């Protein structure tokens, strides 16, 4: 109702409700011009480096020739998509991508929840802090170093793992060169690296659980185990749902870097996933249009997934991203 | 905590015992690989090869480190990574903080439009190839600008900083200042920034870690080895087994070469990870704070 002050200066026939907000808005824009200047760098950056590539996505429907440019190249419709669907390795790539991400999610997602609940039950403060410091640490190791560590630990003749296997009476295993070992290694190393750090959010959520709920449950004779099941877990459920939606939305864009670094001709049968395929076809073989089509197909599945999961979550738990 | 909660049943005592034992085991499992790299980097490679190094370094040697310190590619990588991290952090943090403040203001006209303009890129992007072609057309290939500019101002970081501003700089503060004739810019420099040191620290850390550990942009956009960041140099050594001939001076037989290569690998893992692993316990509280601020609102 602040706009009322100016009413006298406006002719009475004009519908006030239409004009007022507009005037107010322009006044605010003028007053805050500095704030828009603050926003200018990010807007320019996004227009150039995020939105212009979206315009470039049209080469997925064209036969892109660098000499013709994005706009000048010839339209070919869905040719590249159809080529991809019909290519001999389409189903292998789909299966590899989906199984790698679903299995990572299945084993990786519950791990931080369990560890956070266990840490939350610890009484000794300094020991708890020490434990946290140690289990967060691998997060700060780069992907290159992580894969490098896998290489040296799993080396058939000098690695510590194979030393242990032979010491126990087994035969050395060629872990890094075995397609069957790609997924377990990818998932286990991922759990080792990220579980600790991922507990931070759950620990924060657990710290916010109302202590009265615990007191009431104790009065009713609930032991620690029962209080975890009936108080802690229901209390952090919204956090779990939000993180699950985000994780599911990223299911098709799983860690390209690690898969790429772990990939070799020897484990290609299971390590060839959509993101590495996009890199291989696009950057290494310069098939720009085809590679863009594969990438676009990938992000469409992603978008569909995140919207579907968000809707389901909204219905079931009344928690959602938006 | 309440007295009542401290009273334990026998089941609770068992729970605590099992909990401590399991967590200790998990901690050792996480720690051991890191510890092993450390002791292996100081051990005689012959003992590593025969599997005699388990808990303590055996046949103590600094040979691996000597070879690494005498190799120029590692140092070029180090210098490049420091340059990229410094420049990238400056640009990235500046863009993020400047964008986050206006978006934190409740009275900014057109705020939701700008927010959506940023958020859309989380769900949909041009993808690898259109972005690559753009960088190529802008003649940014094989320059460090390709590494430090395109990714500046990530949506998640903007949201984290915005949330921080919203919860720690109340609107009343700006209203009072503006009545006294304070401009937006002045308010930002003399009130907002000094009150936001902790979130600035968090952003600096996020960016430094990101730049220090990143390799993918460099892999795609750089082809001059003198511009390689440390992680690309490491990739050549650790994953592609391309140990520089300079590191292999005086190694005669093939078997000895293999062993020295392994020793060098343990050494470079330490040399490259050490800066962050040493800093990290001191920085831990900032990281934890950063993740928690970010988790309050999605």
XYZ file of C-alpha atoms in Angstrom, chain A:
322
model
C 0.000 0.000 0.000
C 3.018 2.288 -0.066
C 2.108 3.398 -3.588
C -0.918 5.258 -2.282
C 1.100 8.396 -1.669
C 1.336 9.119 -5.381
C -2.348 8.573 -6.131
C -3.085 12.278 -6.489
C -0.742 12.773 -9.386
C -2.412 10.065 -11.503
C -5.569 10.891 -13.547
C -8.541 9.268 -11.835
C -9.890 7.403 -14.924
C -6.776 5.239 -15.184
C -6.907 1.816 -13.577
C -4.505 2.268 -10.694
C -3.859 -1.408 -10.135
C -2.218 -1.669 -13.556
C 0.121 1.271 -13.201
C 1.219 1.141 -9.617
C 3.384 -1.970 -9.619
C 5.051 -0.925 -12.864
C 6.032 2.463 -11.504
C 7.217 0.964 -8.279
C 9.223 -1.608 -10.144
C 11.000 0.927 -12.354
C 11.760 3.036 -9.346
C 13.333 0.044 -7.670
C 15.354 -0.879 -10.728
C 16.669 2.667 -10.946
C 17.464 2.815 -7.256
C 19.249 -0.542 -7.318
C 21.130 -0.099 -10.583
C 24.356 -1.040 -8.782
C 22.951 -4.443 -7.867
C 22.282 -5.149 -11.533
C 25.867 -4.209 -12.286
C 26.903 -6.790 -9.658
C 24.887 -9.365 -11.576
C 26.273 -8.373 -14.953
C 29.394 -10.612 -14.917
C 27.475 -13.791 -14.130
C 24.773 -12.981 -16.680
C 27.347 -12.413 -19.414
C 29.240 -15.570 -18.417
C 26.064 -17.657 -18.497
C 24.867 -16.209 -21.794
C 28.204 -16.971 -23.413
C 29.296 -20.213 -21.791
C 25.979 -21.882 -20.874
C 23.252 -20.517 -23.113
C 25.209 -20.218 -26.336
C 26.183 -23.932 -26.138
C 22.457 -24.694 -25.750
C 21.951 -22.929 -29.063
C 24.791 -25.102 -30.349
C 22.851 -28.240 -29.413
C 21.078 -27.967 -32.777
C 24.103 -29.559 -34.415
C 22.708 -32.827 -33.049
C 20.086 -32.466 -35.804
C 22.537 -31.301 -38.467
C 25.641 -32.527 -40.243
C 27.979 -30.053 -38.650
C 30.750 -28.748 -40.858
C 33.138 -26.309 -39.143
C 33.430 -24.303 -42.371
C 29.641 -23.803 -42.521
C 29.227 -22.898 -38.853
C 26.415 -23.995 -36.548
C 23.683 -22.165 -38.417
C 24.907 -22.882 -41.947
C 25.268 -26.655 -41.624
C 22.613 -28.817 -43.211
C 19.619 -30.179 -41.255
C 19.417 -33.962 -41.135
C 16.649 -34.439 -38.566
C 17.021 -37.415 -36.237
C 19.648 -39.180 -38.322
C 22.329 -39.170 -35.611
C 19.916 -40.359 -32.950
C 18.755 -43.215 -35.159
C 22.379 -44.067 -35.956
C 23.121 -44.213 -32.237
C 20.059 -46.370 -31.438
C 20.988 -48.730 -34.254
C 24.693 -48.879 -33.513
C 25.947 -52.297 -32.493
C 27.026 -51.126 -29.046
C 23.955 -49.034 -28.120
C 22.537 -51.594 -25.702
C 25.927 -52.316 -24.167
C 26.485 -48.625 -23.486
C 23.005 -48.172 -22.042
C 23.385 -51.244 -19.875
C 26.846 -50.158 -18.695
C 25.689 -46.644 -17.862
C 22.550 -47.725 -16.055
C 24.079 -50.583 -14.122
C 27.088 -48.542 -13.040
C 24.968 -45.682 -11.776
C 22.194 -47.791 -10.236
C 24.673 -50.026 -8.438
C 26.656 -47.000 -7.224
C 23.451 -45.547 -5.892
C 22.293 -48.800 -4.315
C 25.543 -49.307 -2.404
C 26.785 -45.749 -2.129
C 23.623 -43.943 -1.066
C 22.833 -45.747 2.221
C 26.477 -45.788 3.362
C 26.692 -42.178 4.611
C 23.298 -42.474 6.327
C 24.459 -45.520 8.291
C 27.825 -43.968 9.187
C 26.182 -40.694 10.236
C 23.760 -42.534 12.551
C 26.655 -44.496 14.056
C 28.740 -41.344 14.543
C 25.770 -39.576 16.057
C 25.540 -42.282 18.739
C 29.154 -41.775 19.839
C 29.624 -40.250 23.267
C 33.357 -39.481 23.363
C 33.671 -36.099 21.707
C 37.370 -36.034 20.907
C 37.406 -39.559 19.487
C 34.360 -38.699 17.401
C 36.125 -35.643 16.033
C 39.207 -37.688 15.214
C 37.102 -40.298 13.400
C 35.397 -37.599 11.375
C 38.696 -35.988 10.420
C 39.971 -39.303 9.117
C 36.879 -40.374 7.198
C 36.457 -36.986 5.492
C 40.088 -37.024 4.292
C 39.776 -39.082 1.062
C 37.393 -36.440 -0.294
C 40.414 -34.176 -0.786
C 42.263 -36.655 -2.949
C 41.946 -36.028 -6.665
C 40.352 -38.509 -9.036
C 43.676 -38.945 -10.826
C 45.393 -39.856 -7.569
C 42.546 -42.178 -6.569
C 42.792 -44.142 -9.822
C 46.580 -44.037 -9.479
C 46.237 -45.588 -6.037
C 43.979 -48.311 -7.443
C 46.659 -49.003 -10.052
C 49.500 -49.374 -7.573
C 47.525 -51.274 -4.938
C 46.050 -53.705 -7.434
C 49.146 -54.216 -9.570
C 49.465 -57.965 -10.263
C 53.122 -58.304 -9.236
C 53.806 -55.498 -6.776
C 50.419 -54.439 -5.396
C 49.612 -54.969 -1.753
C 46.238 -56.551 -2.520
C 47.736 -59.282 -4.650
C 50.462 -59.825 -2.053
C 47.695 -60.455 0.438
C 45.877 -62.806 -1.941
C 49.004 -64.867 -2.627
C 49.886 -64.874 1.070
C 46.443 -66.349 1.756
C 47.146 -68.987 -0.877
C 45.292 -67.538 -3.876
C 46.446 -66.578 -7.336
C 47.103 -62.945 -8.301
C 44.115 -61.226 -9.920
C 44.481 -58.802 -12.831
C 41.981 -56.378 -11.312
C 42.466 -53.334 -13.532
C 42.548 -55.375 -16.721
C 39.407 -57.383 -15.963
C 36.061 -56.117 -17.244
C 34.302 -58.019 -14.461
C 36.155 -56.048 -11.803
C 35.470 -52.604 -13.248
C 32.113 -52.051 -11.516
C 33.061 -53.339 -8.049
C 36.260 -51.278 -8.099
C 34.464 -48.175 -9.312
C 31.781 -48.484 -6.625
C 34.024 -49.486 -3.722
C 36.574 -46.758 -4.410
C 33.703 -44.287 -4.666
C 32.403 -45.356 -1.270
C 35.894 -45.077 0.207
C 36.337 -41.591 -1.195
C 32.977 -39.927 -0.633
C 31.069 -41.654 2.175
C 32.742 -39.746 4.990
C 32.203 -36.358 3.458
C 28.598 -37.134 2.577
C 27.876 -37.816 6.268
C 28.197 -34.087 7.069
C 24.698 -33.247 5.859
C 23.104 -36.190 7.683
C 25.000 -35.352 10.864
C 23.655 -31.820 10.625
C 20.130 -33.195 10.180
C 20.566 -35.588 13.125
C 21.803 -32.749 15.322
C 18.505 -31.029 14.642
C 16.342 -33.891 15.888
C 14.175 -32.749 18.782
C 15.640 -34.216 22.021
C 12.165 -34.409 23.536
C 11.312 -37.147 21.069
C 14.244 -39.157 22.370
C 13.231 -38.513 25.978
C 9.666 -39.596 25.339
C 10.843 -42.746 23.581
C 13.189 -43.561 26.463
C 10.325 -43.134 28.935
C 8.394 -45.683 26.930
C 11.318 -48.061 27.360
C 12.858 -47.805 23.907
C 16.511 -48.763 23.687
C 19.058 -47.068 21.401
C 18.335 -49.334 18.488
C 14.596 -48.685 18.667
C 15.143 -44.941 19.026
C 17.273 -44.930 15.875
C 14.544 -46.737 13.944
C 11.603 -44.774 15.311
C 13.014 -41.323 16.057
C 16.242 -40.647 14.138
C 15.384 -42.138 10.766
C 11.887 -40.620 10.453
C 13.318 -37.240 11.501
C 15.969 -37.162 8.793
C 13.710 -38.640 6.114
C 13.122 -35.303 4.317
C 16.905 -34.829 3.988
C 17.247 -38.376 2.686
C 14.499 -37.823 0.108
C 15.992 -34.553 -1.164
C 19.439 -36.079 -1.555
C 17.937 -39.156 -3.206
C 16.119 -37.025 -5.772
C 19.319 -35.136 -6.559
C 21.255 -38.399 -6.844
C 18.641 -39.982 -9.113
C 18.600 -36.895 -11.294
C 22.311 -37.326 -11.837
C 22.070 -41.004 -12.555
C 22.986 -40.649 -16.219
C 25.796 -38.176 -15.615
C 27.783 -40.340 -13.223
C 31.391 -39.533 -12.614
C 32.830 -39.338 -16.059
C 36.309 -38.537 -14.819
C 36.852 -41.722 -12.868
C 35.360 -44.026 -15.478
C 37.490 -42.331 -18.118
C 40.677 -42.716 -16.075
C 39.938 -46.339 -15.219
C 39.027 -47.228 -18.783
C 41.352 -49.325 -20.912
C 40.953 -51.596 -23.927
C 40.891 -54.504 -21.520
C 37.855 -53.440 -19.490
C 36.076 -51.572 -22.287
C 33.225 -54.113 -22.278
C 31.920 -52.753 -18.969
C 33.604 -49.344 -18.713
C 32.204 -47.869 -21.938
C 29.441 -45.567 -20.643
C 27.585 -42.710 -22.332
C 29.819 -39.885 -21.015
C 33.049 -41.635 -22.057
C 31.453 -42.518 -25.398
C 30.553 -38.856 -25.972
C 34.171 -37.904 -25.272
C 35.560 -40.641 -27.472
C 33.331 -39.878 -30.463
C 33.376 -36.117 -30.089
C 36.836 -35.098 -28.947
C 38.953 -38.007 -30.137
C 37.142 -38.875 -33.379
C 35.757 -35.366 -34.069
C 32.257 -36.655 -34.908
C 30.730 -33.515 -33.498
C 27.105 -33.960 -34.519
C 26.829 -37.609 -33.574
C 28.484 -37.015 -30.213
C 26.194 -34.056 -29.466
C 23.164 -36.216 -30.259
C 24.328 -38.880 -27.806
C 24.924 -36.234 -25.142
C 21.511 -34.681 -25.757
C 19.815 -38.069 -25.468
C 21.622 -38.506 -22.157
C 20.521 -35.189 -20.695
C 16.914 -35.760 -21.811
C 16.772 -39.013 -19.846
C 18.258 -37.100 -16.928
C 15.609 -34.395 -17.023
C 12.777 -36.906 -17.335
C 14.184 -38.861 -14.383
C 14.541 -35.896 -12.066
C 11.049 -34.575 -12.812
C 9.454 -38.005 -12.412
C 11.247 -38.769 -9.176
C 10.437 -35.330 -7.811
C 6.739 -35.870 -8.524
C 6.697 -39.316 -6.933
C 8.520 -38.006 -3.867
C 6.038 -35.147 -3.554
C 3.137 -37.583 -3.535
C 4.640 -40.119 -1.182
C 6.459 -38.018 1.375
C 5.340 -34.428 0.777
C 9.007 -33.529 0.290
C 10.250 -32.284 -3.027
C 12.891 -30.146 -4.646
C 10.421 -27.546 -5.896
